[in-house]
Amino acid sequence: MRQLALALALGLVLSGCADDPAAGSDEVVVLGAASMAEVLEDLADLYEQEHPGARVVLSTGGSSGLARQVVNGLPADLLVLASPGSLQPVLDAGEQREEPVVVARNRIEIAVREGNPKRLSGLADLARPELAVALCASQVPCGAAADRALQQAGVTASPDTLEQDVRAVLTKVRLGEVDAGVVYATDVRAADDEVDGLPVEPPVTTDYPAVRLRGGSAPDAAQDLLDLLRSERGQALLVEAGFEVP
Amino acid sequence: MTRRPPAVLLLPALLALAFLLLPLLALLLRAPWTELPDLLSTPVVGQALRLSLVTAGLATVLCVLLGVPLAWLLARANLPGRGLLRALVTVPLVLPPVVGGVALLLLLGRDGVLGRPLEALTGLTIPFTPAAVVLANAFVALPFLVLAVEGALRGADRRYEDVAATLGAGRWHVFRTVTVPLVAPGIAAGAVLSFARALGEFGATITFAGSFPGRTQTMPIAVYLALETDPDAAIALSLVLLLVSVAVLAVLRDRWTGVRV
C-alpha cells in the first residue's frame, strides 16, 4: 500500500505541479523575452484587474531558450520574443496560430557607468584597447544586433567578454567590471541610476514579434492580452520602459 | 551472498540507474554522427576543449597544493572551532555557482575589495583572463578535494605517524614521508573529483571570467552558446565533454589511484 502511495505521489510530481484544480480555462500562459519582463508584468496586472478571476502565468527568459521550449512542446498561449530570428524555429515547427505581429522595437545603445568616466562618445571607442568592453555573443539577438551596428559603423571592437545574454552585459557594466557594453535602450532605462546610455550611429533596432501559439488552451485570452499590449495603454507601458512602438 | 535483493530496493535502484544513464543514452542517440567531424573541426571547439583541459588541470593543481594542507589542518591539528571551519569549507559545495562567481567578482573584480588595490599597485586585472577561469574552477572544486583528503586522513592509522615521530622525525618530515603516501589514494580521488567538477564548471566561470573564445570560453559555455543557434553543434560539444569526462575517470582509476572513484 505504501508503495502504491509512493508511486502515486511520484506520478503527481511527474505530471507537473502546475495542474492544481483551480487552474481552469481562465489561465493564460505568456512567454516573453527577458528584456520585456517588466512591461509584461505590468500588462498582466492590468489584464487581471480588468478580468476578475483571470490569471496570467508569465515566464520570461532568453528568446532562443523560450523558442526552444515551445518547439519542445511547452504549452503556452502567447509568445513575445526579442528578434524575428529567434522566432523562426517556432514558425518552422508550425506552432503559430497566425502570422506574428511586431509589437515593439528596441534600439541598441552603449551602456557606460554613470557620468561616463572614460569619456566614450560612440561605437568607435569600443576599439580602444585600454577599455574593458562586454558584448553579447553573436549567437544571441543582442550580440547579432551589436555585430550589425559595429559592421555598419566600420568599427572592429576589442571585446573582453562575449556574454550569454544582455542582462549579463548590463551587470558587468553596473559592477564596474567593464567600461562599456552594448545593450538595449530598455536595459539602460532599467538601470538608469547606475549607467548612462550613448546612442549608436547609425541606429540599429530589433523587432519584437508576438504570436499566439497552437499549444495553448486560452487563445481568446491571449488575443485580449495581445490587443491590450497594442492598445494605447500597452504602448504607454512600452514607451515608459524605453521601447519604440511601431 | 547471492541472495536476491528485495524488489522494494531493486526497483528504485534500477529506476535511479535508468534516470542517470538514459539522458546520456539520448545524447548518444541524437548525436549528429555524420556531421560530427565537421562540427568538431571548427577552431572554436579545439580552443574551448584545450582551454577547459588546461584550466581544469591548473585548478586541480591549485586545489591539491592548497587543499591537502587544509585537510590536514582539519583532520589533525588541534584547532578551536574546527567544526565551524569544516562547515565553512563546504559552503562553495552547496552555493549556486553563479553566486560564487558574483562573490569572486566582489573580491577580485576591478572594483573588488582586493581587486581594486591590486589594479592600483600592479595594473593587473583578473576578470576576463584564463587566470579568472582557473580561480573560478578552483573555488568550486576545492571543497571536493578537502573533503576527500580529510576523510582519508581520518580513516588512516595514526600509529604510523606516531611511530615516525617517536623515532625522531619532525612533523614536516612525517607529513611528507608517512602521511602523504598513506592517504595518496584519497588525494588522487579528491583530485579526480576536483578535476571533473572544474571541467564542468559553468556558472562561476561565466560570471567571474566572462566568455571569450580561446581566452575564457570553456566547453560548458561553448555548449550553452551553441544551443542558442545550433543544437546539433551543442550535442556534438556535449558528446566531447562526456567522452573526456569518462576517459579521465577511467584512466585515473586504472593507472594512478587503485581506488574506485
Tab-separated table of N, CA, C and O in Angstrom, chain B residues 58 72 157:
chain	number	residue	atom	x	y	z
B	58	LEU	N	45.049	23.102	-14.141
B	58	LEU	CA	45.719	24.045	-13.245
B	58	LEU	C	44.927	24.218	-11.947
B	58	LEU	O	45.508	24.309	-10.863
B	72	TRP	N	44.640	18.497	6.152
B	72	TRP	CA	45.482	18.046	7.264
B	72	TRP	C	45.156	18.855	8.526
B	72	TRP	O	45.003	18.317	9.616
B	157	ASP	N	45.518	5.103	9.703
B	157	ASP	CA	46.006	4.667	11.022
B	157	ASP	C	47.068	5.655	11.512
B	157	ASP	O	48.143	5.772	10.922
